[in-house]
Amino acid sequence: MKYFFNRLYRLLFCRGGFGVHSPFVFDLITNVIEETTPFYCYDLLRAKRSQLKHDGRKLLLKEHDCRLLMRLANRFHASRILAYADHSGEVSLYTTAHSSTAQCDVSQNPDKGACYDILYIDFKSFNVNTFESLLRHVDKNSLLIIDGIKSSPDHKLAWQKVCRHPLPTVKIDLYTLGLVFFDTQLPNLTRKGVVL
């Protein structure tokens, strides 16, 4: 019941970037997160996703979350992506769809010293220790995507600790996904209540 009222509140009052004063976050919300225009590759990706399901893989993400991953990778021109435990292959498929040169490493032990444009943590692997271990692989242009930030009380607590950590500058709560940016030129803010 609480989930229903939370979703209803977000649908009624948290759409379209209203109340956002950061130009970067406003642009991200209006042109990437809430983008409704179909991309050229959605049909192809849907067919490949169906093939993954047909091959017996359990798909963990909803299709609109996968599409958001593709739009984020496209928006930030991601060429090096780290999927920390991508069991089904969905993250690799969608984050590399925007460019033929994009590479997605699926690993829980990334190369030492390697920096990534996008880092993705699934809800099964998300905790504060994982977050802190991945900080060695970010730079000011990196985006960390955390799945399942509200899926359990432990994950909610871990998300709150991520938001209080001094290194990330912009944190966006999409209820199911959390977006974390590290650009020091951006103002330090946590944006809650953005609806997909």
Short mmCIF file of C-alpha atoms in Angstrom, two decimals:
data_model
loop_
_atom_site.label_atom_id
_atom_site.label_comp_id
_atom_site.label_asym_id
_atom_site.label_seq_id
_atom_site.Cartn_x
_atom_site.Cartn_y
_atom_site.Cartn_z
CA MET A 1 0.00 0.00 0.00
CA LYS A 2 2.85 2.35 0.87
CA TYR A 3 4.40 1.64 -2.56
CA PHE A 4 1.11 2.63 -4.26
CA PHE A 5 0.89 5.99 -2.47
CA ASN A 6 4.57 6.68 -3.04
CA ARG A 7 4.17 6.03 -6.80
CA LEU A 8 1.00 8.15 -6.90
CA TYR A 9 2.76 11.06 -5.17
CA ARG A 10 5.67 10.84 -7.57
CA LEU A 11 3.37 10.68 -10.60
CA LEU A 12 1.40 13.73 -9.48
CA PHE A 13 4.14 16.01 -8.17
CA CYS A 14 7.55 14.92 -9.47
CA ARG A 15 7.34 15.06 -13.26
CA GLY A 16 8.99 17.19 -15.88
CA GLY A 17 11.84 18.55 -13.81
CA PHE A 18 9.66 20.98 -11.84
CA GLY A 19 11.51 22.42 -8.87
CA VAL A 20 14.95 21.49 -10.21
CA HIS A 21 17.35 24.43 -10.18
CA SER A 22 20.42 22.72 -11.59
CA PRO A 23 20.55 23.11 -15.40
CA PHE A 24 22.44 19.81 -15.70
CA VAL A 25 19.85 17.85 -13.70
CA PHE A 26 16.91 19.59 -15.40
CA ASP A 27 18.33 18.71 -18.83
CA LEU A 28 18.96 15.14 -17.72
CA ILE A 29 15.41 14.72 -16.40
CA THR A 30 13.60 16.31 -19.33
CA ASN A 31 15.74 15.06 -22.23
CA VAL A 32 16.98 11.65 -21.04
CA ILE A 33 15.06 10.21 -18.07
CA GLU A 34 11.57 11.23 -19.19
CA GLU A 35 12.25 10.95 -22.92
CA THR A 36 9.31 9.31 -24.70
CA THR A 37 10.47 9.49 -28.31
CA PRO A 38 11.25 5.99 -29.60
CA PHE A 39 14.91 5.48 -30.47
CA TYR A 40 15.92 3.84 -33.73
CA CYS A 41 17.19 0.69 -32.00
CA TYR A 42 14.33 -0.07 -29.58
CA ASP A 43 12.74 -2.71 -31.83
CA LEU A 44 16.06 -4.47 -32.42
CA LEU A 45 16.86 -4.39 -28.69
CA ARG A 46 13.42 -5.75 -27.82
CA ALA A 47 14.01 -8.67 -30.22
CA LYS A 48 17.46 -9.38 -28.72
CA ARG A 49 16.00 -9.14 -25.21
CA SER A 50 13.30 -11.66 -26.17
CA GLN A 51 16.05 -13.94 -27.45
CA LEU A 52 17.83 -13.71 -24.09
CA LYS A 53 14.59 -14.72 -22.38
CA HIS A 54 14.05 -17.52 -24.90
CA ASP A 55 17.57 -18.79 -24.14
CA GLY A 56 16.52 -19.35 -20.54
CA ARG A 57 18.08 -16.28 -18.93
CA LYS A 58 16.10 -14.62 -16.16
CA LEU A 59 15.62 -10.96 -17.05
CA LEU A 60 15.92 -8.82 -13.93
CA LEU A 61 15.23 -5.35 -15.34
CA LYS A 62 12.02 -3.91 -16.71
CA GLU A 63 12.16 -2.85 -20.33
CA HIS A 64 11.80 0.85 -19.53
CA ASP A 65 14.80 0.61 -17.17
CA CYS A 66 16.82 -1.04 -19.94
CA ARG A 67 15.83 1.73 -22.33
CA LEU A 68 16.93 4.30 -19.77
CA LEU A 69 20.34 2.59 -19.58
CA MET A 70 20.65 2.93 -23.36
CA ARG A 71 19.64 6.61 -23.30
CA LEU A 72 22.12 7.36 -20.48
CA ALA A 73 24.95 5.62 -22.34
CA ASN A 74 24.01 7.55 -25.47
CA ARG A 75 23.78 10.90 -23.64
CA PHE A 76 27.19 10.55 -22.00
CA HIS A 77 28.90 8.89 -25.01
CA ALA A 78 30.00 5.97 -22.86
CA SER A 79 32.77 3.90 -24.39
CA ARG A 80 33.89 1.90 -21.32
CA ILE A 81 31.17 0.37 -19.24
CA LEU A 82 31.45 -1.88 -16.21
CA ALA A 83 28.52 -4.14 -15.35
CA TYR A 84 29.19 -5.41 -11.85
CA ALA A 85 27.41 -8.79 -12.09
CA ASP A 86 25.24 -8.61 -15.22
CA HIS A 87 23.77 -12.11 -14.96
CA SER A 88 21.29 -11.90 -17.82
CA GLY A 89 23.25 -9.82 -20.35
CA GLU A 90 20.63 -7.04 -20.42
CA VAL A 91 22.97 -4.32 -19.17
CA SER A 92 25.67 -5.20 -21.70
CA LEU A 93 23.12 -5.29 -24.51
CA TYR A 94 21.52 -1.93 -23.77
CA THR A 95 24.56 0.10 -22.68
CA THR A 96 26.54 -0.78 -25.80
CA ALA A 97 23.66 -0.31 -28.27
CA HIS A 98 24.41 3.37 -28.87
CA SER A 99 27.88 2.82 -30.36
CA SER A 100 29.71 0.04 -32.16
CA THR A 101 32.90 0.95 -30.27
CA ALA A 102 31.39 0.78 -26.76
CA GLN A 103 32.71 -2.04 -24.59
CA CYS A 104 31.03 -3.50 -21.55
CA ASP A 105 33.15 -5.44 -19.05
CA VAL A 106 31.13 -7.83 -16.92
CA SER A 107 33.20 -8.41 -13.83
CA GLN A 108 33.21 -8.28 -10.06
CA ASN A 109 36.98 -7.71 -10.14
CA PRO A 110 37.64 -4.86 -12.58
CA ASP A 111 41.16 -4.11 -13.79
CA LYS A 112 43.17 -2.07 -11.31
CA GLY A 113 43.48 1.53 -12.42
CA ALA A 114 40.80 1.23 -15.10
CA CYS A 115 38.32 4.10 -15.25
CA TYR A 116 34.86 3.61 -16.66
CA ASP A 117 32.32 6.02 -18.13
CA ILE A 118 29.39 4.07 -16.69
CA LEU A 119 29.41 1.61 -13.81
CA TYR A 120 26.33 -0.49 -13.10
CA ILE A 121 25.66 -2.38 -9.85
CA ASP A 122 22.71 -4.76 -9.68
CA PHE A 123 20.53 -5.03 -6.59
CA LYS A 124 22.02 -8.37 -5.50
CA SER A 125 25.54 -6.86 -5.32
CA PHE A 126 24.63 -3.41 -3.97
CA ASN A 127 26.07 -2.52 -0.58
CA VAL A 128 28.34 0.19 0.82
CA ASN A 129 31.48 -1.94 0.46
CA THR A 130 30.81 -2.54 -3.24
CA PHE A 131 30.22 1.18 -3.75
CA GLU A 132 33.46 2.13 -2.01
CA SER A 133 35.47 -0.49 -3.93
CA LEU A 134 34.18 0.90 -7.23
CA LEU A 135 35.22 4.46 -6.36
CA ARG A 136 38.75 3.57 -7.54
CA HIS A 137 37.33 3.19 -11.05
CA VAL A 138 35.55 6.53 -11.42
CA ASP A 139 36.68 9.93 -12.59
CA LYS A 140 34.84 13.24 -12.86
CA ASN A 141 32.98 12.10 -15.99
CA SER A 142 31.78 8.78 -14.58
CA LEU A 143 28.20 7.80 -13.91
CA LEU A 144 27.36 5.11 -11.38
CA ILE A 145 23.97 3.42 -11.82
CA ILE A 146 22.72 1.45 -8.83
CA ASP A 147 19.77 -0.89 -9.27
CA GLY A 148 17.41 -1.73 -6.42
CA ILE A 149 18.05 1.21 -4.10
CA LYS A 150 14.66 0.69 -2.43
CA SER A 151 14.36 -3.09 -2.78
CA SER A 152 15.12 -3.83 0.89
CA PRO A 153 15.77 -1.95 4.13
CA ASP A 154 19.50 -2.71 3.81
CA HIS A 155 19.58 -1.25 0.31
CA LYS A 156 17.73 1.88 1.47
CA LEU A 157 20.31 2.34 4.21
CA ALA A 158 23.17 1.77 1.76
CA TRP A 159 21.65 4.34 -0.65
CA GLN A 160 21.45 6.89 2.19
CA LYS A 161 25.15 6.29 2.94
CA VAL A 162 26.00 6.76 -0.75
CA CYS A 163 24.12 10.07 -0.69
CA ARG A 164 26.10 11.22 2.36
CA HIS A 165 29.47 10.17 0.91
CA PRO A 166 31.68 13.22 0.15
CA LEU A 167 32.88 12.15 -3.33
CA PRO A 168 29.62 12.03 -5.34
CA THR A 169 28.21 15.42 -6.27
CA VAL A 170 24.79 14.75 -7.82
CA LYS A 171 22.63 11.84 -6.69
CA ILE A 172 19.27 11.16 -8.35
CA ASP A 173 16.73 8.78 -6.82
CA LEU A 174 14.55 7.19 -9.52
CA TYR A 175 12.99 4.89 -6.89
CA THR A 176 14.21 1.69 -8.55
CA LEU A 177 17.51 3.07 -9.85
CA GLY A 178 19.97 5.51 -8.33
CA LEU A 179 22.19 7.71 -10.50
CA VAL A 180 25.43 9.02 -8.99
CA PHE A 181 27.65 11.64 -10.68
CA PHE A 182 31.16 12.65 -9.64
CA ASP A 183 31.77 15.89 -11.58
CA THR A 184 33.15 18.46 -9.13
CA GLN A 185 31.83 21.32 -11.27
CA LEU A 186 28.28 20.25 -10.48
CA PRO A 187 26.60 21.43 -7.28
CA ASN A 188 26.32 18.87 -4.51
CA LEU A 189 22.67 17.83 -4.44
CA THR A 190 20.43 14.84 -3.95
CA ARG A 191 17.30 14.81 -6.07
CA LYS A 192 14.47 12.56 -4.89
CA GLY A 193 11.22 11.74 -6.51
CA VAL A 194 11.94 11.55 -10.21
CA VAL A 195 9.51 9.15 -11.85
CA LEU A 196 10.26 6.91 -14.81
#
